[in-house]
Each structure stands twice: as structure tokens, then as C-alpha cells.
């Protein structure tokens, strides 16, 4: 049996944070990263249940915007939660990948894109403090290369932002289409997922939904 795609399930689980209600995700692969994602969701105030390859996440009572350092270290791709947490709460605190090291990091593209959407980001003692004081505002973002993670984070952040966001040179992987399909089923308005130009028309809120993860390639 081919399991669901790991690179699809992680951003979709992050996306459940944006939904005011219960999401049921079918065909979840049995991976340690999925378990870590559920720990992060629980930490944020979501109610999570997993039975075999079906996961349900109720995000009605999200009450935190911090991902603890130990969970950030447990999962390399935990930064994909950043856009969703800011989209839901307007703020986020995460430990900086690589601690206090200077120089380019794998997440610099994510951070520069979030800044364009109106997020102020400060770094202190190895932590990133993100704050969208005036809310997230749609804009045009040109990625210097088609980063999958940055494309996902922008889509997640922009789904409930004010106005329209356009991503140029977006990643074109099928997992991006799957994320867009999941969010659209929850009430988002995302067009062009899986192409090099993605249009996200921000909506006020998302609702619960049922979605099946695409098979792993």
C-alpha cells in the first residue's frame, strides 16, 4: 500500500490551525514527523486524534502561538507552521533554526516573504518573534528560486490575509496543489496551485473540512 505523501501531510496539518472547526485528514502516513506535528498542534491548543491513517484536528480553541524548541528540533520542516500560526493568531514565536548563527539560512526566503505580508520579525537569544500588528496584507512576492517550503508558508499565511497575494516563481510540486485543494475545501480562494504563479484571495476565516492526502510519489 502506498502511504500518503509526507511532503503533503505536514503543510496540510499546519493548515488545520487556520480552520475554525474540525478537519479530518485521511491517508495520513505513519511517520514520526506526523506524530511531531500532532504534538505541535496540541501545544497550540488543538484537539488531535489519530486512528491508523485517519487524523482529526479540532482547532476551535487555538490558544498559543509558540512552538517549543524541543519540537522545532524534532522536525526539520516544523517551520511550515509559521505562516499558519501567524495567519490564525497574528503572532508567532519559534526557535531560530541554527540558533544565533549569522549568514543565510534555509528559512530566509520564508522570513523575507512574511515581512512583505506585513510581519515584523525580531531575533533574540536564538528565538524568532513574529508579529503582524496591522494584520497580514496581500502583496506580490517574487521568489528568487521556487522553494517548496516558502511557497507553502506564503499560501498558509495569505489564505486569511486582507486582499490578494500573488506568488511569482512558486514551487510547482503536486504537494502544493494538494495544500491548495485542502485549503479551498475549507473555504479558501487559491488559484494556480501547482503552477509557477499562485493567486491567493484572502478570506476572513476557514472552516473544518475532510481531505485525503495524495499518495507519495
Protein backbone atom coordinates (compact mmCIF):
# COMPACT_ATOMS: atom_id res chain seq x y z
CA UNK A 1 0.00 0.00 0.00
CA UNK A 2 1.38 3.40 -0.97
CA UNK A 3 1.22 5.77 2.00
CA UNK A 4 0.15 9.40 1.79
CA UNK A 5 2.85 11.89 0.81
CA UNK A 6 4.98 13.16 3.70
CA UNK A 7 5.62 16.44 1.90
CA UNK A 8 1.86 16.92 1.60
CA UNK A 9 0.68 15.91 5.05
CA UNK A 10 2.96 18.25 7.04
CA UNK A 11 1.83 21.57 5.47
CA UNK A 12 -1.79 20.34 5.47
CA UNK A 13 -1.58 19.52 9.19
CA UNK A 14 -0.13 23.01 9.69
CA UNK A 15 -3.07 24.37 7.67
CA UNK A 16 -5.59 22.90 10.12
CA UNK A 17 -4.52 25.68 12.53
CA UNK A 18 -6.28 28.17 10.22
CA UNK A 19 -9.59 26.27 10.30
CA UNK A 20 -12.18 27.18 12.91
CA UNK A 21 -13.59 23.69 13.40
CA UNK A 22 -12.70 20.04 12.92
CA UNK A 23 -10.62 18.78 10.00
CA UNK A 24 -10.48 15.07 9.17
CA UNK A 25 -7.38 14.10 7.20
CA UNK A 26 -7.44 10.69 5.51
CA UNK A 27 -4.47 8.69 4.16
CA UNK A 28 -2.01 10.14 6.71
CA UNK A 29 1.33 8.29 6.50
CA UNK A 30 2.61 6.59 9.65
CA UNK A 31 5.70 8.75 10.28
CA UNK A 32 7.46 10.28 13.26
CA UNK A 33 7.08 13.73 11.62
CA UNK A 34 3.29 13.29 11.69
CA UNK A 35 3.49 12.45 15.42
CA UNK A 36 5.62 15.57 16.00
CA UNK A 37 3.16 17.69 14.01
CA UNK A 38 0.33 16.44 16.25
CA UNK A 39 2.41 17.36 19.33
CA UNK A 40 2.88 20.87 17.91
CA UNK A 41 -0.86 21.16 17.18
CA UNK A 42 -1.69 20.02 20.74
CA UNK A 43 0.77 22.58 22.12
CA UNK A 44 -1.11 25.29 20.17
CA UNK A 45 -4.42 24.25 21.76
CA UNK A 46 -5.83 21.91 19.09
CA UNK A 47 -7.54 18.64 19.95
CA UNK A 48 -5.94 15.84 17.93
CA UNK A 49 -6.90 12.21 17.44
CA UNK A 50 -5.22 9.57 15.28
CA UNK A 51 -6.64 6.18 14.36
CA UNK A 52 -4.49 4.23 11.93
CA UNK A 53 -4.19 6.57 8.92
CA UNK A 54 -7.03 8.98 9.82
CA UNK A 55 -6.23 12.12 11.80
CA UNK A 56 -8.80 14.57 13.15
CA UNK A 57 -7.77 18.03 14.35
CA UNK A 58 -10.16 20.45 16.04
CA UNK A 59 -8.66 23.95 16.05
CA UNK A 60 -11.57 25.89 17.55
CA UNK A 61 -9.65 26.69 20.73
CA UNK A 62 -6.16 27.64 19.50
CA UNK A 63 -4.67 29.49 22.48
CA UNK A 64 -0.92 29.59 21.88
CA UNK A 65 1.41 30.88 19.18
CA UNK A 66 4.69 29.30 20.34
CA UNK A 67 6.42 26.15 19.14
CA UNK A 68 8.74 24.85 21.90
CA UNK A 69 12.40 24.47 20.99
CA UNK A 70 12.43 20.69 21.55
CA UNK A 71 9.64 20.20 18.97
CA UNK A 72 11.34 22.55 16.48
CA UNK A 73 14.45 20.37 16.74
CA UNK A 74 12.46 17.14 16.45
CA UNK A 75 11.19 18.04 12.98
CA UNK A 76 13.29 19.87 10.41
CA UNK A 77 10.27 21.11 8.50
CA UNK A 78 8.40 22.49 11.55
CA UNK A 79 8.95 25.99 10.14
CA UNK A 80 5.96 25.29 7.84
CA UNK A 81 3.75 26.01 10.88
CA UNK A 82 4.96 29.62 10.95
CA UNK A 83 2.66 31.03 8.24
CA UNK A 84 -0.38 29.21 9.65
CA UNK A 85 0.19 30.34 13.25
CA UNK A 86 0.63 33.98 12.19
CA UNK A 87 -2.43 33.68 9.94
CA UNK A 88 -4.53 32.46 12.89
CA UNK A 89 -3.16 34.48 15.83
CA UNK A 90 -1.26 37.40 14.27
CA UNK A 91 1.91 36.40 16.14
CA UNK A 92 4.36 33.51 16.41
CA UNK A 93 7.42 32.57 18.46
CA UNK A 94 9.78 29.85 17.25
CA UNK A 95 13.37 28.94 17.97
CA UNK A 96 15.58 30.03 15.11
CA UNK A 97 16.89 27.11 13.05
CA UNK A 98 20.63 27.18 13.60
CA UNK A 99 20.37 29.20 16.81
CA UNK A 100 22.16 32.56 16.69
CA UNK A 101 24.33 31.88 13.65
CA UNK A 102 24.62 34.74 11.19
CA UNK A 103 24.52 34.36 7.41
CA UNK A 104 21.96 32.89 5.06
CA UNK A 105 19.69 30.19 6.47
CA UNK A 106 17.32 27.82 4.77
CA UNK A 107 14.36 29.86 6.08
CA UNK A 108 15.49 33.33 4.96
CA UNK A 109 13.17 33.11 1.93
CA UNK A 110 10.26 32.32 4.27
CA UNK A 111 11.06 35.25 6.53
CA UNK A 112 11.53 37.81 3.76
CA UNK A 113 8.19 36.74 2.21
CA UNK A 114 6.38 37.04 5.56
CA UNK A 115 7.86 40.52 6.02
CA UNK A 116 6.32 41.53 2.69
CA UNK A 117 2.95 40.37 4.01
CA UNK A 118 3.33 42.76 6.97
CA UNK A 119 5.08 40.65 9.63
CA UNK A 120 7.67 42.32 11.85
CA UNK A 121 10.38 39.80 12.77
CA UNK A 122 12.94 40.26 15.53
CA UNK A 123 15.54 37.76 16.66
CA UNK A 124 16.65 37.48 20.28
CA UNK A 125 18.67 34.75 22.00
CA UNK A 126 18.06 32.24 19.23
CA UNK A 127 14.30 32.85 19.02
CA UNK A 128 12.28 34.49 16.25
CA UNK A 129 9.47 36.78 17.36
CA UNK A 130 6.96 37.42 14.58
CA UNK A 131 4.18 39.99 14.88
CA UNK A 132 1.67 41.19 12.28
CA UNK A 133 0.50 44.25 14.22
CA UNK A 134 -1.79 45.52 11.48
CA UNK A 135 -2.80 42.07 10.22
CA UNK A 136 -1.48 40.31 7.14
CA UNK A 137 -1.87 42.29 3.91
CA UNK A 138 -1.84 40.69 0.45
CA UNK A 139 1.06 41.61 -1.84
CA UNK A 140 3.14 40.40 -4.80
CA UNK A 141 6.05 38.12 -3.90
CA UNK A 142 8.80 37.13 -6.33
CA UNK A 143 10.73 34.09 -5.08
CA UNK A 144 14.41 34.03 -6.07
CA UNK A 145 14.05 30.27 -6.54
CA UNK A 146 10.95 28.04 -6.38
CA UNK A 147 11.24 26.93 -2.75
CA UNK A 148 8.56 24.41 -1.76
CA UNK A 149 8.59 25.38 1.93
CA UNK A 150 8.47 29.12 1.25
CA UNK A 151 5.62 28.67 -1.25
CA UNK A 152 3.67 26.67 1.35
CA UNK A 153 4.29 29.20 4.13
CA UNK A 154 3.15 32.10 1.94
CA UNK A 155 -0.01 30.23 0.88
CA UNK A 156 -0.82 29.43 4.53
CA UNK A 157 -0.21 32.99 5.73
CA UNK A 158 -2.04 34.62 2.79
CA UNK A 159 -5.15 32.40 2.91
CA UNK A 160 -6.78 34.64 5.56
CA UNK A 161 -4.88 37.88 4.81
CA UNK A 162 -6.58 41.04 3.58
CA UNK A 163 -6.56 41.39 -0.20
CA UNK A 164 -4.82 39.37 -2.90
CA UNK A 165 -1.36 37.78 -2.73
CA UNK A 166 0.45 36.68 -5.90
CA UNK A 167 3.46 34.34 -5.73
CA UNK A 168 5.74 34.51 -8.77
CA UNK A 169 8.23 31.66 -9.40
CA UNK A 170 6.26 29.45 -7.00
CA UNK A 171 7.18 25.80 -6.47
CA UNK A 172 5.19 23.54 -8.82
CA UNK A 173 5.23 20.24 -6.92
CA UNK A 174 1.95 18.25 -6.71
CA UNK A 175 2.09 18.66 -2.92
CA UNK A 176 1.48 22.40 -3.44
CA UNK A 177 -1.69 21.56 -5.38
CA UNK A 178 -2.76 19.23 -2.55
CA UNK A 179 -2.30 22.01 0.04
CA UNK A 180 -4.32 24.42 -2.12
CA UNK A 181 -7.07 21.80 -2.59
CA UNK A 182 -7.26 21.22 1.18
CA UNK A 183 -7.45 24.95 1.98
CA UNK A 184 -10.01 25.58 -0.79
CA UNK A 185 -12.21 22.81 0.63
CA UNK A 186 -12.08 24.75 3.95
CA UNK A 187 -13.25 27.94 2.27
CA UNK A 188 -10.02 29.50 0.92
CA UNK A 189 -9.76 31.03 -2.58
CA UNK A 190 -6.45 29.85 -4.03
CA UNK A 191 -5.88 29.64 -7.78
CA UNK A 192 -2.95 28.22 -9.75
CA UNK A 193 -1.60 25.83 -7.09
CA UNK A 194 0.98 23.64 -8.82
CA UNK A 195 1.81 26.30 -11.44
CA UNK A 196 4.57 28.93 -11.25
CA UNK A 197 2.10 31.74 -10.43
CA UNK A 198 -0.26 31.28 -7.49
CA UNK A 199 -3.08 33.71 -6.65
CA UNK A 200 -4.46 33.77 -3.10
CA UNK A 201 -7.59 35.85 -2.45
CA UNK A 202 -7.71 36.25 1.32
CA UNK A 203 -10.91 35.26 3.13
CA UNK A 204 -11.98 36.19 6.67
CA UNK A 205 -11.95 32.67 8.11
CA UNK A 206 -11.73 29.00 7.20
CA UNK A 207 -13.98 26.18 8.43
CA UNK A 208 -13.46 22.49 9.12
CA UNK A 209 -13.27 20.05 6.22
CA UNK A 210 -12.44 16.47 5.16
CA UNK A 211 -9.45 15.83 2.91
CA UNK A 212 -7.41 12.85 1.66
CA UNK A 213 -3.64 13.20 1.29
CA UNK A 214 -2.29 12.39 -2.20
CA UNK A 215 -0.20 9.20 -2.47
CA UNK A 216 3.55 9.54 -2.01
CA UNK A 217 5.34 9.90 -5.33
